[in-house]
JSON list of C-alpha atoms in Angstrom, two decimals:
[
{"chain": "A", "resi": 124, "resn": "MET", "atom": "CA", "xyz": [-2.67, -22.75, -24.62]},
{"chain": "A", "resi": 125, "resn": "SER", "atom": "CA", "xyz": [-1.05, -25.74, -22.93]},
{"chain": "A", "resi": 126, "resn": "ALA", "atom": "CA", "xyz": [-1.34, -24.48, -19.34]},
{"chain": "A", "resi": 127, "resn": "PRO", "atom": "CA", "xyz": [-4.51, -25.60, -17.54]},
{"chain": "A", "resi": 128, "resn": "VAL", "atom": "CA", "xyz": [-7.17, -22.91, -17.30]},
{"chain": "A", "resi": 129, "resn": "VAL", "atom": "CA", "xyz": [-9.43, -22.80, -14.25]},
{"chain": "A", "resi": 130, "resn": "ALA", "atom": "CA", "xyz": [-12.57, -20.63, -14.20]},
{"chain": "A", "resi": 131, "resn": "LEU", "atom": "CA", "xyz": [-13.97, -19.32, -10.91]},
{"chain": "A", "resi": 132, "resn": "THR", "atom": "CA", "xyz": [-17.60, -18.70, -11.67]},
{"chain": "A", "resi": 133, "resn": "SER", "atom": "CA", "xyz": [-21.02, -18.23, -10.09]},
{"chain": "A", "resi": 134, "resn": "GLN", "atom": "CA", "xyz": [-24.41, -16.77, -10.91]},
{"chain": "A", "resi": 135, "resn": "LYS", "atom": "CA", "xyz": [-24.38, -14.17, -8.12]},
{"chain": "A", "resi": 136, "resn": "GLY", "atom": "CA", "xyz": [-22.01, -11.83, -6.36]},
{"chain": "A", "resi": 137, "resn": "GLY", "atom": "CA", "xyz": [-20.71, -12.41, -2.87]},
{"chain": "A", "resi": 138, "resn": "SER", "atom": "CA", "xyz": [-19.81, -16.06, -3.35]},
{"chain": "A", "resi": 139, "resn": "GLY", "atom": "CA", "xyz": [-16.08, -15.41, -2.96]},
{"chain": "A", "resi": 140, "resn": "LYS", "atom": "CA", "xyz": [-14.78, -15.99, -6.49]},
{"chain": "A", "resi": 141, "resn": "THR", "atom": "CA", "xyz": [-12.02, -13.41, -6.20]},
{"chain": "A", "resi": 142, "resn": "THR", "atom": "CA", "xyz": [-10.94, -14.53, -2.74]},
{"chain": "A", "resi": 143, "resn": "ILE", "atom": "CA", "xyz": [-10.64, -18.10, -3.93]},
{"chain": "A", "resi": 144, "resn": "ALA", "atom": "CA", "xyz": [-8.84, -17.12, -7.14]},
{"chain": "A", "resi": 145, "resn": "MET", "atom": "CA", "xyz": [-6.25, -15.07, -5.29]},
{"chain": "A", "resi": 146, "resn": "GLN", "atom": "CA", "xyz": [-5.66, -17.55, -2.46]},
{"chain": "A", "resi": 147, "resn": "LEU", "atom": "CA", "xyz": [-5.46, -20.42, -4.95]},
{"chain": "A", "resi": 148, "resn": "ALA", "atom": "CA", "xyz": [-3.01, -18.44, -7.08]},
{"chain": "A", "resi": 149, "resn": "ALA", "atom": "CA", "xyz": [-0.78, -17.80, -4.07]},
{"chain": "A", "resi": 150, "resn": "GLY", "atom": "CA", "xyz": [-0.93, -21.45, -3.03]},
{"chain": "A", "resi": 151, "resn": "LEU", "atom": "CA", "xyz": [-0.02, -22.65, -6.51]},
{"chain": "A", "resi": 152, "resn": "ALA", "atom": "CA", "xyz": [2.85, -20.16, -6.65]},
{"chain": "A", "resi": 153, "resn": "ARG", "atom": "CA", "xyz": [4.19, -21.56, -3.36]},
{"chain": "A", "resi": 154, "resn": "ARG", "atom": "CA", "xyz": [4.43, -24.92, -5.08]},
{"chain": "A", "resi": 155, "resn": "GLY", "atom": "CA", "xyz": [6.67, -23.46, -7.76]},
{"chain": "A", "resi": 156, "resn": "LEU", "atom": "CA", "xyz": [4.10, -22.75, -10.48]},
{"chain": "A", "resi": 157, "resn": "ARG", "atom": "CA", "xyz": [4.00, -19.59, -12.54]},
{"chain": "A", "resi": 158, "resn": "VAL", "atom": "CA", "xyz": [0.41, -18.42, -12.20]},
{"chain": "A", "resi": 159, "resn": "GLY", "atom": "CA", "xyz": [-1.66, -15.90, -14.11]},
{"chain": "A", "resi": 160, "resn": "VAL", "atom": "CA", "xyz": [-4.94, -14.48, -12.84]},
{"chain": "A", "resi": 161, "resn": "VAL", "atom": "CA", "xyz": [-7.23, -12.97, -15.45]},
{"chain": "A", "resi": 162, "resn": "ASP", "atom": "CA", "xyz": [-9.60, -10.40, -13.96]},
{"chain": "A", "resi": 163, "resn": "LEU", "atom": "CA", "xyz": [-12.77, -10.67, -16.06]},
{"chain": "A", "resi": 164, "resn": "ASP", "atom": "CA", "xyz": [-15.08, -9.08, -13.46]},
{"chain": "A", "resi": 165, "resn": "PRO", "atom": "CA", "xyz": [-16.10, -5.47, -14.22]},
{"chain": "A", "resi": 166, "resn": "GLN", "atom": "CA", "xyz": [-15.63, -4.71, -10.50]},
{"chain": "A", "resi": 167, "resn": "GLU", "atom": "CA", "xyz": [-11.89, -5.41, -11.00]},
{"chain": "A", "resi": 168, "resn": "SER", "atom": "CA", "xyz": [-11.54, -6.81, -7.48]},
{"chain": "A", "resi": 169, "resn": "ALA", "atom": "CA", "xyz": [-8.60, -9.08, -8.31]},
{"chain": "A", "resi": 170, "resn": "SER", "atom": "CA", "xyz": [-6.70, -6.21, -9.92]},
{"chain": "A", "resi": 171, "resn": "ARG", "atom": "CA", "xyz": [-7.33, -3.91, -6.97]},
{"chain": "A", "resi": 172, "resn": "TRP", "atom": "CA", "xyz": [-6.28, -6.68, -4.61]},
{"chain": "A", "resi": 173, "resn": "ALA", "atom": "CA", "xyz": [-2.91, -7.08, -6.34]},
{"chain": "A", "resi": 174, "resn": "GLU", "atom": "CA", "xyz": [-2.42, -3.33, -6.55]},
{"chain": "A", "resi": 175, "resn": "SER", "atom": "CA", "xyz": [-2.77, -3.11, -2.76]},
{"chain": "A", "resi": 176, "resn": "ALA", "atom": "CA", "xyz": [0.47, -5.05, -2.28]},
{"chain": "A", "resi": 177, "resn": "PRO", "atom": "CA", "xyz": [3.17, -3.02, -0.49]},
{"chain": "A", "resi": 178, "resn": "PRO", "atom": "CA", "xyz": [6.22, -1.83, -2.44]},
{"chain": "A", "resi": 179, "resn": "GLY", "atom": "CA", "xyz": [8.78, -4.58, -2.84]},
{"chain": "A", "resi": 180, "resn": "GLN", "atom": "CA", "xyz": [6.27, -7.32, -1.96]},
{"chain": "A", "resi": 181, "resn": "PRO", "atom": "CA", "xyz": [4.24, -7.91, -5.14]},
{"chain": "A", "resi": 182, "resn": "PHE", "atom": "CA", "xyz": [1.41, -10.38, -5.25]},
{"chain": "A", "resi": 183, "resn": "PRO", "atom": "CA", "xyz": [2.94, -13.77, -6.21]},
{"chain": "A", "resi": 184, "resn": "ALA", "atom": "CA", "xyz": [0.99, -14.13, -9.47]},
{"chain": "A", "resi": 185, "resn": "ASP", "atom": "CA", "xyz": [0.52, -12.01, -12.56]},
{"chain": "A", "resi": 186, "resn": "VAL", "atom": "CA", "xyz": [-2.91, -10.36, -12.42]},
{"chain": "A", "resi": 187, "resn": "VAL", "atom": "CA", "xyz": [-4.21, -9.13, -15.77]},
{"chain": "A", "resi": 188, "resn": "ARG", "atom": "CA", "xyz": [-7.14, -6.71, -15.98]},
{"chain": "A", "resi": 189, "resn": "VAL", "atom": "CA", "xyz": [-9.44, -7.34, -18.96]},
{"chain": "A", "resi": 190, "resn": "SER", "atom": "CA", "xyz": [-11.62, -4.52, -20.23]},
{"chain": "A", "resi": 191, "resn": "ALA", "atom": "CA", "xyz": [-14.93, -4.88, -22.03]},
{"chain": "A", "resi": 192, "resn": "GLY", "atom": "CA", "xyz": [-14.52, -5.98, -25.62]},
{"chain": "A", "resi": 193, "resn": "THR", "atom": "CA", "xyz": [-11.10, -7.57, -25.11]},
{"chain": "A", "resi": 194, "resn": "LYS", "atom": "CA", "xyz": [-10.82, -11.05, -26.56]},
{"chain": "A", "resi": 195, "resn": "LEU", "atom": "CA", "xyz": [-9.98, -13.66, -23.93]},
{"chain": "A", "resi": 196, "resn": "GLY", "atom": "CA", "xyz": [-7.90, -15.67, -26.38]},
{"chain": "A", "resi": 197, "resn": "ARG", "atom": "CA", "xyz": [-5.60, -12.71, -26.87]},
{"chain": "A", "resi": 198, "resn": "VAL", "atom": "CA", "xyz": [-5.08, -12.41, -23.11]},
{"chain": "A", "resi": 199, "resn": "LEU", "atom": "CA", "xyz": [-4.35, -16.13, -22.75]},
{"chain": "A", "resi": 200, "resn": "ARG", "atom": "CA", "xyz": [-1.76, -15.97, -25.53]},
{"chain": "A", "resi": 201, "resn": "ALA", "atom": "CA", "xyz": [0.02, -13.25, -23.56]},
{"chain": "A", "resi": 202, "resn": "LEU", "atom": "CA", "xyz": [0.14, -15.66, -20.59]},
{"chain": "A", "resi": 203, "resn": "ARG", "atom": "CA", "xyz": [1.52, -18.57, -22.62]},
{"chain": "A", "resi": 204, "resn": "ASP", "atom": "CA", "xyz": [4.52, -18.92, -20.28]},
{"chain": "A", "resi": 205, "resn": "ALA", "atom": "CA", "xyz": [2.29, -19.53, -17.24]},
{"chain": "A", "resi": 206, "resn": "ASP", "atom": "CA", "xyz": [1.95, -22.98, -15.69]},
{"chain": "A", "resi": 207, "resn": "ALA", "atom": "CA", "xyz": [-1.67, -22.32, -14.67]},
{"chain": "A", "resi": 208, "resn": "VAL", "atom": "CA", "xyz": [-4.21, -19.61, -15.42]},
{"chain": "A", "resi": 209, "resn": "LEU", "atom": "CA", "xyz": [-7.15, -18.68, -13.18]},
{"chain": "A", "resi": 210, "resn": "LEU", "atom": "CA", "xyz": [-10.13, -16.78, -14.60]},
{"chain": "A", "resi": 211, "resn": "ASP", "atom": "CA", "xyz": [-12.05, -14.61, -12.12]},
{"chain": "A", "resi": 212, "resn": "CYS", "atom": "CA", "xyz": [-15.41, -14.40, -13.90]},
{"chain": "A", "resi": 213, "resn": "PRO", "atom": "CA", "xyz": [-18.22, -11.83, -13.61]},
{"chain": "A", "resi": 214, "resn": "PRO", "atom": "CA", "xyz": [-21.13, -12.75, -11.30]},
{"chain": "A", "resi": 215, "resn": "SER", "atom": "CA", "xyz": [-23.42, -13.51, -14.22]},
{"chain": "A", "resi": 216, "resn": "ILE", "atom": "CA", "xyz": [-23.84, -16.53, -16.48]},
{"chain": "A", "resi": 217, "resn": "GLU", "atom": "CA", "xyz": [-25.04, -14.24, -19.26]},
{"chain": "A", "resi": 218, "resn": "HIS", "atom": "CA", "xyz": [-21.93, -12.04, -19.37]},
{"chain": "A", "resi": 219, "resn": "PRO", "atom": "CA", "xyz": [-19.81, -12.63, -22.52]},
{"chain": "A", "resi": 220, "resn": "HIS", "atom": "CA", "xyz": [-16.68, -13.00, -20.39]},
{"chain": "A", "resi": 221, "resn": "THR", "atom": "CA", "xyz": [-18.27, -15.81, -18.39]},
{"chain": "A", "resi": 222, "resn": "LEU", "atom": "CA", "xyz": [-19.31, -17.69, -21.50]},
{"chain": "A", "resi": 223, "resn": "ALA", "atom": "CA", "xyz": [-15.89, -17.22, -23.08]},
{"chain": "A", "resi": 224, "resn": "ALA", "atom": "CA", "xyz": [-14.19, -18.43, -19.89]},
{"chain": "A", "resi": 225, "resn": "LEU", "atom": "CA", "xyz": [-16.24, -21.62, -19.77]},
{"chain": "A", "resi": 226, "resn": "ASP", "atom": "CA", "xyz": [-15.41, -22.30, -23.42]},
{"chain": "A", "resi": 227, "resn": "VAL", "atom": "CA", "xyz": [-11.64, -22.28, -22.78]},
{"chain": "A", "resi": 228, "resn": "ALA", "atom": "CA", "xyz": [-11.39, -23.63, -19.23]},
{"chain": "A", "resi": 229, "resn": "ARG", "atom": "CA", "xyz": [-10.46, -27.18, -18.32]},
{"chain": "A", "resi": 230, "resn": "LEU", "atom": "CA", "xyz": [-12.03, -26.89, -14.87]},
{"chain": "A", "resi": 231, "resn": "ALA", "atom": "CA", "xyz": [-14.79, -24.65, -13.50]},
{"chain": "A", "resi": 232, "resn": "ILE", "atom": "CA", "xyz": [-14.98, -24.10, -9.75]},
{"chain": "A", "resi": 233, "resn": "VAL", "atom": "CA", "xyz": [-18.31, -22.83, -8.40]},
{"chain": "A", "resi": 234, "resn": "PRO", "atom": "CA", "xyz": [-18.03, -21.29, -4.92]},
{"chain": "A", "resi": 235, "resn": "VAL", "atom": "CA", "xyz": [-21.18, -21.78, -2.87]},
{"chain": "A", "resi": 236, "resn": "VAL", "atom": "CA", "xyz": [-21.89, -19.93, 0.38]},
{"chain": "A", "resi": 237, "resn": "PRO", "atom": "CA", "xyz": [-24.15, -22.21, 2.48]},
{"chain": "A", "resi": 238, "resn": "GLY", "atom": "CA", "xyz": [-27.56, -20.57, 2.13]},
{"chain": "A", "resi": 239, "resn": "PRO", "atom": "CA", "xyz": [-30.74, -20.95, 0.10]},
{"chain": "A", "resi": 240, "resn": "THR", "atom": "CA", "xyz": [-30.06, -18.18, -2.44]},
{"chain": "A", "resi": 241, "resn": "ASP", "atom": "CA", "xyz": [-26.67, -19.64, -3.37]},
{"chain": "A", "resi": 242, "resn": "LEU", "atom": "CA", "xyz": [-28.24, -23.07, -3.74]},
{"chain": "A", "resi": 243, "resn": "TRP", "atom": "CA", "xyz": [-30.83, -21.74, -6.17]},
{"chain": "A", "resi": 244, "resn": "SER", "atom": "CA", "xyz": [-28.32, -19.79, -8.25]},
{"chain": "A", "resi": 245, "resn": "THR", "atom": "CA", "xyz": [-25.91, -22.74, -8.37]},
{"chain": "A", "resi": 246, "resn": "ARG", "atom": "CA", "xyz": [-28.44, -24.78, -10.33]},
{"chain": "A", "resi": 247, "resn": "ALA", "atom": "CA", "xyz": [-28.19, -22.32, -13.23]},
{"chain": "A", "resi": 248, "resn": "ILE", "atom": "CA", "xyz": [-24.40, -22.31, -13.45]},
{"chain": "A", "resi": 249, "resn": "GLU", "atom": "CA", "xyz": [-24.35, -26.09, -13.06]},
{"chain": "A", "resi": 250, "resn": "ARG", "atom": "CA", "xyz": [-26.54, -26.48, -16.16]},
{"chain": "A", "resi": 251, "resn": "LEU", "atom": "CA", "xyz": [-24.22, -24.20, -18.11]},
{"chain": "A", "resi": 252, "resn": "ILE", "atom": "CA", "xyz": [-21.15, -26.24, -17.14]},
{"chain": "A", "resi": 253, "resn": "LEU", "atom": "CA", "xyz": [-22.80, -29.58, -17.89]},
{"chain": "A", "resi": 254, "resn": "GLN", "atom": "CA", "xyz": [-23.61, -28.40, -21.42]},
{"chain": "A", "resi": 255, "resn": "ARG", "atom": "CA", "xyz": [-19.87, -28.37, -22.21]},
{"chain": "A", "resi": 256, "resn": "ASP", "atom": "CA", "xyz": [-18.54, -31.88, -22.72]},
{"chain": "A", "resi": 257, "resn": "ARG", "atom": "CA", "xyz": [-14.86, -30.98, -22.35]},
{"chain": "A", "resi": 258, "resn": "LEU", "atom": "CA", "xyz": [-15.33, -28.90, -19.21]},
{"chain": "A", "resi": 259, "resn": "ALA", "atom": "CA", "xyz": [-15.04, -30.47, -15.76]},
{"chain": "A", "resi": 260, "resn": "GLY", "atom": "CA", "xyz": [-16.81, -28.71, -12.91]},
{"chain": "A", "resi": 261, "resn": "CYS", "atom": "CA", "xyz": [-17.00, -28.88, -9.14]},
{"chain": "A", "resi": 262, "resn": "LEU", "atom": "CA", "xyz": [-18.64, -27.09, -6.22]},
{"chain": "A", "resi": 263, "resn": "LEU", "atom": "CA", "xyz": [-16.62, -25.46, -3.45]},
{"chain": "A", "resi": 264, "resn": "PRO", "atom": "CA", "xyz": [-18.32, -24.62, -0.13]},
{"chain": "A", "resi": 265, "resn": "ASN", "atom": "CA", "xyz": [-17.04, -21.19, 0.89]},
{"chain": "A", "resi": 266, "resn": "ARG", "atom": "CA", "xyz": [-17.42, -18.98, 3.96]},
{"chain": "A", "resi": 267, "resn": "VAL", "atom": "CA", "xyz": [-18.61, -22.06, 5.83]},
{"chain": "A", "resi": 268, "resn": "THR", "atom": "CA", "xyz": [-19.66, -21.67, 9.46]},
{"chain": "A", "resi": 269, "resn": "ARG", "atom": "CA", "xyz": [-20.27, -24.33, 12.11]},
{"chain": "A", "resi": 270, "resn": "THR", "atom": "CA", "xyz": [-24.03, -24.16, 11.97]},
{"chain": "A", "resi": 271, "resn": "ALA", "atom": "CA", "xyz": [-26.81, -26.61, 11.30]},
{"chain": "A", "resi": 272, "resn": "LEU", "atom": "CA", "xyz": [-27.81, -24.61, 8.22]},
{"chain": "A", "resi": 273, "resn": "ALA", "atom": "CA", "xyz": [-24.33, -24.87, 6.71]},
{"chain": "A", "resi": 274, "resn": "ALA", "atom": "CA", "xyz": [-24.22, -28.61, 7.30]},
{"chain": "A", "resi": 275, "resn": "GLU", "atom": "CA", "xyz": [-27.66, -29.05, 5.77]},
{"chain": "A", "resi": 276, "resn": "VAL", "atom": "CA", "xyz": [-26.79, -27.01, 2.67]},
{"chain": "A", "resi": 277, "resn": "ILE", "atom": "CA", "xyz": [-23.60, -28.99, 2.13]},
{"chain": "A", "resi": 278, "resn": "ASP", "atom": "CA", "xyz": [-25.66, -32.19, 2.33]},
{"chain": "A", "resi": 279, "resn": "VAL", "atom": "CA", "xyz": [-27.96, -30.79, -0.37]},
{"chain": "A", "resi": 280, "resn": "LEU", "atom": "CA", "xyz": [-24.94, -29.92, -2.53]},
{"chain": "A", "resi": 281, "resn": "ARG", "atom": "CA", "xyz": [-24.01, -33.60, -2.56]},
{"chain": "A", "resi": 282, "resn": "GLU", "atom": "CA", "xyz": [-27.18, -34.20, -4.56]},
{"chain": "A", "resi": 283, "resn": "PHE", "atom": "CA", "xyz": [-26.05, -31.93, -7.41]},
{"chain": "A", "resi": 284, "resn": "GLU", "atom": "CA", "xyz": [-24.62, -33.45, -10.58]},
{"chain": "A", "resi": 285, "resn": "LEU", "atom": "CA", "xyz": [-21.37, -31.53, -10.16]},
{"chain": "A", "resi": 286, "resn": "PRO", "atom": "CA", "xyz": [-19.21, -33.10, -7.45]},
{"chain": "A", "resi": 287, "resn": "LEU", "atom": "CA", "xyz": [-18.06, -31.37, -4.31]},
{"chain": "A", "resi": 288, "resn": "LEU", "atom": "CA", "xyz": [-14.39, -30.41, -4.34]},
{"chain": "A", "resi": 289, "resn": "ASP", "atom": "CA", "xyz": [-12.46, -32.11, -1.54]},
{"chain": "A", "resi": 290, "resn": "ALA", "atom": "CA", "xyz": [-11.94, -28.79, 0.27]},
{"chain": "A", "resi": 291, "resn": "THR", "atom": "CA", "xyz": [-13.86, -26.05, 2.05]},
{"chain": "A", "resi": 292, "resn": "LEU", "atom": "CA", "xyz": [-13.03, -22.50, 3.11]},
{"chain": "A", "resi": 293, "resn": "GLY", "atom": "CA", "xyz": [-14.36, -21.16, 6.38]},
{"chain": "A", "resi": 294, "resn": "GLN", "atom": "CA", "xyz": [-15.67, -17.76, 7.35]},
{"chain": "A", "resi": 295, "resn": "ARG", "atom": "CA", "xyz": [-12.33, -16.32, 8.51]},
{"chain": "A", "resi": 296, "resn": "SER", "atom": "CA", "xyz": [-11.13, -12.74, 8.92]},
{"chain": "A", "resi": 297, "resn": "ALA", "atom": "CA", "xyz": [-7.73, -13.78, 7.53]},
{"chain": "A", "resi": 298, "resn": "TYR", "atom": "CA", "xyz": [-9.12, -13.90, 4.01]},
{"chain": "A", "resi": 299, "resn": "ALA", "atom": "CA", "xyz": [-10.41, -10.33, 4.15]},
{"chain": "A", "resi": 300, "resn": "LEU", "atom": "CA", "xyz": [-7.25, -9.09, 5.88]},
{"chain": "A", "resi": 301, "resn": "SER", "atom": "CA", "xyz": [-5.02, -10.56, 3.20]},
{"chain": "A", "resi": 302, "resn": "ALA", "atom": "CA", "xyz": [-7.05, -8.73, 0.55]},
{"chain": "A", "resi": 303, "resn": "VAL", "atom": "CA", "xyz": [-6.61, -5.41, 2.33]},
{"chain": "A", "resi": 304, "resn": "ARG", "atom": "CA", "xyz": [-2.86, -5.99, 2.48]},
{"chain": "A", "resi": 305, "resn": "GLY", "atom": "CA", "xyz": [-2.60, -7.12, -1.14]},
{"chain": "A", "resi": 306, "resn": "GLY", "atom": "CA", "xyz": [-1.30, -10.57, -0.30]},
{"chain": "A", "resi": 307, "resn": "SER", "atom": "CA", "xyz": [-2.58, -13.98, 0.72]},
{"chain": "A", "resi": 308, "resn": "VAL", "atom": "CA", "xyz": [-3.14, -15.80, 3.97]},
{"chain": "A", "resi": 309, "resn": "TYR", "atom": "CA", "xyz": [0.41, -17.12, 3.66]},
{"chain": "A", "resi": 310, "resn": "SER", "atom": "CA", "xyz": [1.77, -13.61, 4.16]},
{"chain": "A", "resi": 311, "resn": "LEU", "atom": "CA", "xyz": [-0.09, -13.24, 7.47]},
{"chain": "A", "resi": 312, "resn": "GLY", "atom": "CA", "xyz": [2.12, -15.70, 9.31]},
{"chain": "A", "resi": 313, "resn": "ARG", "atom": "CA", "xyz": [1.07, -17.72, 12.32]},
{"chain": "A", "resi": 314, "resn": "GLN", "atom": "CA", "xyz": [-2.14, -15.75, 12.89]},
{"chain": "A", "resi": 315, "resn": "ALA", "atom": "CA", "xyz": [-3.60, -17.37, 9.76]},
{"chain": "A", "resi": 316, "resn": "VAL", "atom": "CA", "xyz": [-2.50, -20.99, 10.16]},
{"chain": "A", "resi": 317, "resn": "ALA", "atom": "CA", "xyz": [-6.05, -22.38, 9.96]},
{"chain": "A", "resi": 318, "resn": "ALA", "atom": "CA", "xyz": [-6.73, -20.46, 6.74]},
{"chain": "A", "resi": 319, "resn": "GLN", "atom": "CA", "xyz": [-3.38, -21.54, 5.30]},
{"chain": "A", "resi": 320, "resn": "GLU", "atom": "CA", "xyz": [-4.26, -25.17, 5.93]},
{"chain": "A", "resi": 321, "resn": "GLU", "atom": "CA", "xyz": [-7.60, -24.68, 4.16]},
{"chain": "A", "resi": 322, "resn": "VAL", "atom": "CA", "xyz": [-5.88, -23.15, 1.14]},
{"chain": "A", "resi": 323, "resn": "GLU", "atom": "CA", "xyz": [-3.34, -25.98, 1.07]},
{"chain": "A", "resi": 324, "resn": "ARG", "atom": "CA", "xyz": [-6.18, -28.50, 0.87]},
{"chain": "A", "resi": 325, "resn": "LEU", "atom": "CA", "xyz": [-7.78, -26.39, -1.86]},
{"chain": "A", "resi": 326, "resn": "VAL", "atom": "CA", "xyz": [-4.57, -26.34, -3.91]},
{"chain": "A", "resi": 327, "resn": "SER", "atom": "CA", "xyz": [-4.13, -30.11, -3.57]},
{"chain": "A", "resi": 328, "resn": "ALA", "atom": "CA", "xyz": [-7.76, -30.77, -4.52]},
{"chain": "A", "resi": 329, "resn": "VAL", "atom": "CA", "xyz": [-7.56, -28.53, -7.60]},
{"chain": "A", "resi": 330, "resn": "LEU", "atom": "CA", "xyz": [-4.30, -30.08, -8.79]},
{"chain": "A", "resi": 331, "resn": "THR", "atom": "CA", "xyz": [-5.86, -33.53, -8.41]},
{"chain": "A", "resi": 332, "resn": "ARG", "atom": "CA", "xyz": [-8.91, -32.49, -10.45]},
{"chain": "A", "resi": 333, "resn": "LEU", "atom": "CA", "xyz": [-6.69, -31.03, -13.18]},
{"chain": "A", "resi": 334, "resn": "GLU", "atom": "CA", "xyz": [-4.62, -34.19, -13.33]},
{"chain": "A", "resi": 335, "resn": "ASP", "atom": "CA", "xyz": [-7.75, -36.33, -13.56]},
{"chain": "A", "resi": 336, "resn": "HIS", "atom": "CA", "xyz": [-9.01, -34.23, -16.50]},
{"chain": "A", "resi": 337, "resn": "SER", "atom": "CA", "xyz": [-5.74, -33.62, -18.33]}
]
């Protein structure tokens, strides 16, 4: 398909793949893009998120649930009118959906929560991304707090082969609240300004990466 495909992937759960996929989708939609989100995670968090939207206020992107055994190529063909497609991958580098996603994506974003276990697991997904010549990858610090540990982990991430994306997402209640309400931080108004600014930087950084690897 001609639309850029972005995979949100990690080796472990809890890194925030779905949160990033949904906030990024909403941010891209605000810039006039038609966005599709493909829910490849067996937990179906992205699908449940969109289904929580109140009547008359649908989530601003098409969210497609993919069951086991469904071919990803078939799903992408159904989204051929989209301007961008985001793949919310399972929390496993061995899952067939993860491998299929990395084979079709132009860009892979790896969320990393600042902590030792995420650092260790990121090494494995980094190797998998680097094995694919046509796939660009980057690391995205997520759920970042103002602590010495977080700063130290981010410094360590700079030593990875995959570059750091020029954005970070903080540990903010607005992200969880928007999931409960089936929307994004944009729908929360002035109470979520800081989170909205973070997502805006994320959208700009992702669009720049896609343009650099078009």
